[in-house]
Amino acid sequence: MLATFLFIGTTEVMFILFIAVMVFGADKIPEVAKGLGKGMRSLRDASNDIKSEIKKSSTEGNKIETNVTQDIKEEITKVKDEIEDFSGSIKREQ
C-alpha cells in the first residue's frame, strides 16, 4: 500500500521531483525551495494581517452594530407576533 499526499501517490511525487531536478538542476533546487518558502511566508503574513484587520474593525464597529441588530430583532418579534395572532384567528374559525 503506497502512501498518498494530497491525492498524489508516492510514484507521482518521485516523478515530479525527478522532473524538477531535470529542469532546475540539483544545485538550483535549494534556491527555488527558499524562494517558495519566502513567498508562502509572505502570503501567510498577509492573510494574518487581513484577519486581524477584520477582527479589529468588527470589534470597533460592534458597538454600532448592536443597535442595528437589536432593532432588527424587535421587528422580527413584532412580525412573528402578528403572524401568530393572524394564524390563531384562522385556527379558531375552523
Coordinates of N, CA, C and O in Angstrom, one line a residue:
M1 N 0.9 -1.2 0.0 CA 0.0 0.0 0.0 C 0.9 1.2 0.0 O 1.7 1.4 0.9
L2 N 0.8 2.1 -1.0 CA 1.6 3.3 -1.1 C 1.0 4.5 -0.4 O -0.2 4.6 -0.3
A3 N 1.8 5.3 0.2 CA 1.4 6.5 0.9 C 0.9 7.5 -0.1 O 1.4 7.6 -1.2
T4 N -0.1 8.3 0.3 CA -0.6 9.4 -0.6 C -0.5 10.7 0.1 O -0.7 10.8 1.3
F5 N -0.3 11.7 -0.6 CA -0.2 13.1 -0.1 C -1.0 14.0 -1.0 O -0.6 14.1 -2.2
L6 N -2.1 14.5 -0.6 CA -2.9 15.4 -1.4 C -3.4 14.7 -2.6 O -3.4 15.2 -3.7
F7 N -3.8 13.4 -2.5 CA -4.3 12.6 -3.6 C -3.2 12.3 -4.6 O -3.6 12.0 -5.8
I8 N -2.0 12.5 -4.3 CA -0.9 12.1 -5.2 C -0.1 11.0 -4.5 O 0.3 11.1 -3.4
G9 N 0.1 10.0 -5.3 CA 0.8 8.8 -4.8 C 2.3 9.0 -4.7 O 2.8 10.0 -5.2
T10 N 3.0 8.0 -4.1 CA 4.4 8.1 -4.0 C 5.1 8.2 -5.3 O 6.1 8.9 -5.5
T11 N 4.7 7.4 -6.3 CA 5.3 7.4 -7.6 C 5.2 8.7 -8.3 O 6.1 9.2 -8.9
E12 N 4.0 9.3 -8.1 CA 3.8 10.6 -8.7 C 4.7 11.7 -8.1 O 5.3 12.6 -8.8
V13 N 4.9 11.7 -6.8 CA 5.8 12.6 -6.1 C 7.2 12.4 -6.6 O 7.9 13.4 -6.9
M14 N 7.6 11.2 -6.7 CA 9.0 10.9 -7.2 C 9.2 11.4 -8.6 O 10.2 11.9 -8.9
F15 N 8.2 11.2 -9.4 CA 8.3 11.7 -10.8 C 8.3 13.2 -10.9 O 9.1 13.7 -11.7
I16 N 7.6 13.9 -10.1 CA 7.6 15.3 -10.0 C 9.0 15.8 -9.5 O 9.5 16.8 -10.1
L17 N 9.5 15.2 -8.5 CA 10.9 15.5 -8.1 C 11.9 15.3 -9.1 O 12.8 16.1 -9.3
F18 N 11.8 14.2 -9.9 CA 12.7 13.9 -11.0 C 12.7 15.0 -12.0 O 13.7 15.5 -12.5
I19 N 11.5 15.4 -12.4 CA 11.3 16.4 -13.4 C 11.9 17.8 -12.9 O 12.5 18.5 -13.6
A20 N 11.7 18.1 -11.6 CA 12.2 19.3 -11.0 C 13.7 19.3 -11.1 O 14.4 20.3 -11.4
V21 N 14.3 18.2 -10.8 CA 15.8 18.1 -10.8 C 16.3 18.2 -12.3 O 17.3 18.9 -12.5
M22 N 15.6 17.7 -13.2 CA 16.0 17.8 -14.6 C 15.8 19.2 -15.1 O 16.7 19.7 -15.9
V23 N 14.8 19.9 -14.7 CA 14.5 21.3 -15.2 C 15.5 22.3 -14.5 O 16.1 23.1 -15.2
F24 N 15.5 22.2 -13.2 CA 16.3 23.3 -12.4 C 17.7 22.9 -12.2 O 18.6 23.7 -11.9
G25 N 18.0 21.6 -12.1 CA 19.3 21.1 -11.7 C 19.4 21.0 -10.2 O 18.7 21.7 -9.5
A26 N 20.3 20.1 -9.8 CA 20.4 19.8 -8.4 C 20.9 21.0 -7.6 O 20.5 21.2 -6.4
D27 N 21.7 21.8 -8.1 CA 22.2 23.0 -7.4 C 21.2 24.1 -7.2 O 21.3 24.9 -6.3
K28 N 20.2 24.2 -8.1 CA 19.2 25.3 -8.1 C 18.0 25.0 -7.2 O 17.3 25.9 -6.8
I29 N 17.8 23.7 -6.9 CA 16.6 23.3 -6.1 C 16.5 24.0 -4.8 O 15.5 24.5 -4.4
P30 N 17.6 24.1 -4.0 CA 17.5 24.8 -2.7 C 17.1 26.2 -2.8 O 16.4 26.8 -2.0
E31 N 17.6 26.9 -3.9 CA 17.3 28.3 -4.1 C 15.8 28.4 -4.5 O 15.1 29.3 -4.0
V32 N 15.3 27.5 -5.3 CA 13.9 27.5 -5.6 C 13.0 27.3 -4.4 O 12.0 28.0 -4.2
A33 N 13.4 26.3 -3.6 CA 12.7 26.0 -2.4 C 12.7 27.2 -1.4 O 11.7 27.5 -0.8
K34 N 13.8 27.8 -1.3 CA 13.9 29.0 -0.4 C 13.0 30.1 -0.9 O 12.3 30.8 -0.1
G35 N 13.0 30.4 -2.2 CA 12.1 31.4 -2.8 C 10.6 31.0 -2.5 O 9.8 31.9 -2.2
L36 N 10.3 29.7 -2.7 CA 8.9 29.3 -2.5 C 8.5 29.5 -1.0 O 7.4 29.9 -0.6
G37 N 9.5 29.2 -0.1 CA 9.2 29.3 1.3 C 9.0 30.8 1.7 O 8.1 31.1 2.5
K38 N 9.8 31.7 1.1 CA 9.6 33.1 1.4 C 8.3 33.6 0.9 O 7.6 34.4 1.5
G39 N 7.9 33.1 -0.3 CA 6.6 33.5 -0.9 C 5.4 33.0 0.0 O 4.5 33.8 0.2
M40 N 5.5 31.8 0.5 CA 4.5 31.2 1.3 C 4.4 32.0 2.6 O 3.3 32.2 3.2
R41 N 5.6 32.4 3.2 CA 5.6 33.1 4.4 C 4.9 34.5 4.2 O 4.2 34.9 5.1
S42 N 5.2 35.2 3.2 CA 4.6 36.5 2.9 C 3.1 36.4 2.7 O 2.4 37.2 3.2
L43 N 2.7 35.3 2.0 CA 1.3 35.1 1.8 C 0.6 34.9 3.2 O -0.5 35.4 3.4
R44 N 1.2 34.0 4.1 CA 0.6 33.8 5.4 C 0.6 35.0 6.2 O -0.4 35.3 6.9
D45 N 1.6 35.8 6.2 CA 1.7 37.1 6.9 C 0.6 38.0 6.4 O -0.1 38.7 7.2
A46 N 0.4 38.1 5.1 CA -0.6 39.0 4.6 C -2.0 38.5 5.0 O -2.9 39.3 5.3
S47 N -2.3 37.2 5.0 CA -3.6 36.7 5.4 C -3.8 37.0 6.8 O -4.9 37.3 7.3
N48 N -2.8 36.8 7.7 CA -2.9 37.1 9.1 C -3.2 38.6 9.3 O -4.0 38.9 10.2
D49 N -2.6 39.5 8.6 CA -2.8 40.9 8.7 C -4.3 41.2 8.3 O -5.0 42.0 9.0
I50 N -4.8 40.6 7.3 CA -6.2 40.8 6.8 C -7.1 40.3 7.9 O -8.1 41.0 8.3
K51 N -6.8 39.1 8.5 CA -7.7 38.6 9.5 C -7.7 39.5 10.8 O -8.8 39.8 11.3
S52 N -6.5 40.0 11.1 CA -6.5 40.9 12.3 C -7.2 42.2 12.0 O -7.9 42.8 12.9
E53 N -7.1 42.8 10.8 CA -7.9 44.0 10.5 C -9.4 43.8 10.5 O -10.1 44.6 11.0
I54 N -9.8 42.6 10.0 CA -11.2 42.3 10.1 C -11.7 42.2 11.5 O -12.8 42.7 11.9
K55 N -10.9 41.5 12.3 CA -11.3 41.4 13.7 C -11.3 42.7 14.4 O -12.2 43.0 15.2
K56 N -10.3 43.6 14.2 CA -10.3 44.9 14.8 C -11.4 45.7 14.4 O -12.1 46.4 15.2
S57 N -11.7 45.7 13.1 CA -12.9 46.6 12.6 C -14.2 46.0 13.1 O -15.1 46.8 13.4
S58 N -14.3 44.7 13.3 CA -15.6 44.2 13.8 C -15.8 44.5 15.2 O -16.9 44.7 15.7
T59 N -14.7 44.5 16.0 CA -14.8 44.9 17.4 C -15.1 46.3 17.6 O -15.8 46.7 18.5
E60 N -14.5 47.2 16.8 CA -14.7 48.6 16.9 C -16.1 49.0 16.4 O -16.8 49.8 17.0
G61 N -16.6 48.3 15.4 CA -17.9 48.6 14.9 C -19.0 47.9 15.6 O -20.2 48.1 15.3
N62 N -18.7 47.0 16.5 CA -19.6 46.2 17.2 C -20.6 47.0 18.0 O -21.8 46.7 18.1
K63 N -20.1 48.1 18.6 CA -21.0 48.9 19.4 C -22.1 49.5 18.5 O -23.2 49.7 19.0
I64 N -21.7 49.9 17.3 CA -22.7 50.5 16.4 C -23.7 49.4 15.9 O -24.9 49.6 15.9
E65 N -23.1 48.3 15.6 CA -23.9 47.2 15.0 C -24.9 46.6 16.0 O -26.0 46.1 15.6
T66 N -24.7 46.7 17.3 CA -25.6 46.1 18.3 C -26.9 46.8 18.3 O -28.0 46.2 18.4
N67 N -26.9 48.1 18.0 CA -28.2 48.8 17.9 C -29.0 48.4 16.7 O -30.2 48.2 16.8
V68 N -28.3 48.2 15.6 CA -29.0 47.8 14.4 C -29.5 46.4 14.6 O -30.7 46.1 14.2
T69 N -28.8 45.5 15.1 CA -29.2 44.1 15.3 C -30.4 44.1 16.3 O -31.3 43.3 16.2
Q70 N -30.3 44.9 17.3 CA -31.4 44.9 18.3 C -32.7 45.4 17.6 O -33.8 44.9 17.9
D71 N -32.6 46.4 16.8 CA -33.8 46.9 16.0 C -34.3 45.8 15.1 O -35.6 45.6 15.0
I72 N -33.5 45.1 14.5 CA -33.9 44.0 13.6 C -34.6 42.9 14.4 O -35.7 42.4 14.0
K73 N -34.1 42.6 15.5 CA -34.7 41.5 16.4 C -36.1 42.0 16.9 O -37.0 41.2 16.9
E74 N -36.2 43.2 17.2 CA -37.5 43.7 17.6 C -38.5 43.7 16.5 O -39.7 43.3 16.7
E75 N -38.1 44.1 15.3 CA -39.0 44.0 14.1 C -39.4 42.6 13.8 O -40.6 42.3 13.5
I76 N -38.5 41.6 13.9 CA -38.8 40.2 13.7 C -39.8 39.7 14.7 O -40.7 39.0 14.4
T77 N -39.6 40.1 16.0 CA -40.5 39.7 17.0 C -41.9 40.2 16.8 O -42.9 39.5 16.9
K78 N -42.0 41.5 16.3 CA -43.3 42.1 16.0 C -44.0 41.3 14.9 O -45.2 41.0 15.0
V79 N -43.3 41.0 13.8 CA -43.9 40.3 12.7 C -44.3 38.9 13.1 O -45.4 38.4 12.8
K80 N -43.5 38.3 13.9 CA -43.8 36.9 14.4 C -45.1 37.0 15.2 O -45.9 36.1 15.1
D81 N -45.2 37.9 16.1 CA -46.4 38.1 16.9 C -47.6 38.3 16.1 O -48.7 37.7 16.3
E82 N -47.5 39.2 15.0 CA -48.6 39.4 14.2 C -49.0 38.2 13.4 O -50.2 37.9 13.2
I83 N -48.1 37.4 13.0 CA -48.4 36.2 12.2 C -49.1 35.2 13.2 O -50.0 34.5 12.8
E84 N -48.6 35.1 14.4 CA -49.2 34.2 15.4 C -50.7 34.6 15.6 O -51.6 33.8 15.8
D85 N -50.9 35.9 15.8 CA -52.3 36.4 16.0 C -53.1 36.1 14.8 O -54.3 35.7 15.0
F86 N -52.6 36.3 13.6 CA -53.4 36.0 12.4 C -53.7 34.5 12.3 O -54.8 34.1 12.0
S87 N -52.7 33.7 12.5 CA -52.9 32.3 12.3 C -53.7 31.8 13.5 O -54.5 30.8 13.3
G88 N -53.7 32.4 14.6 CA -54.6 32.0 15.7 C -56.0 32.2 15.4 O -56.9 31.4 15.7
S89 N -56.3 33.4 14.7 CA -57.7 33.6 14.3 C -58.2 32.7 13.3 O -59.3 32.3 13.2
I90 N -57.3 32.3 12.4 CA -57.7 31.3 11.3 C -57.9 29.9 12.0 O -58.9 29.3 11.6
K91 N -57.1 29.6 12.9 CA -57.3 28.3 13.6 C -58.6 28.2 14.3 O -59.3 27.2 14.4
R92 N -59.1 29.3 14.9 CA -60.3 29.4 15.7 C -61.5 29.2 14.8 O -62.5 28.7 15.2
E93 N -61.4 29.8 13.5 CA -62.5 29.7 12.6 C -62.8 28.3 12.1 O -63.9 28.0 11.7
Q94 N -61.9 27.5 12.1 CA -62.0 26.1 11.5 C -62.8 25.3 12.4 O -63.5 24.9 13.1

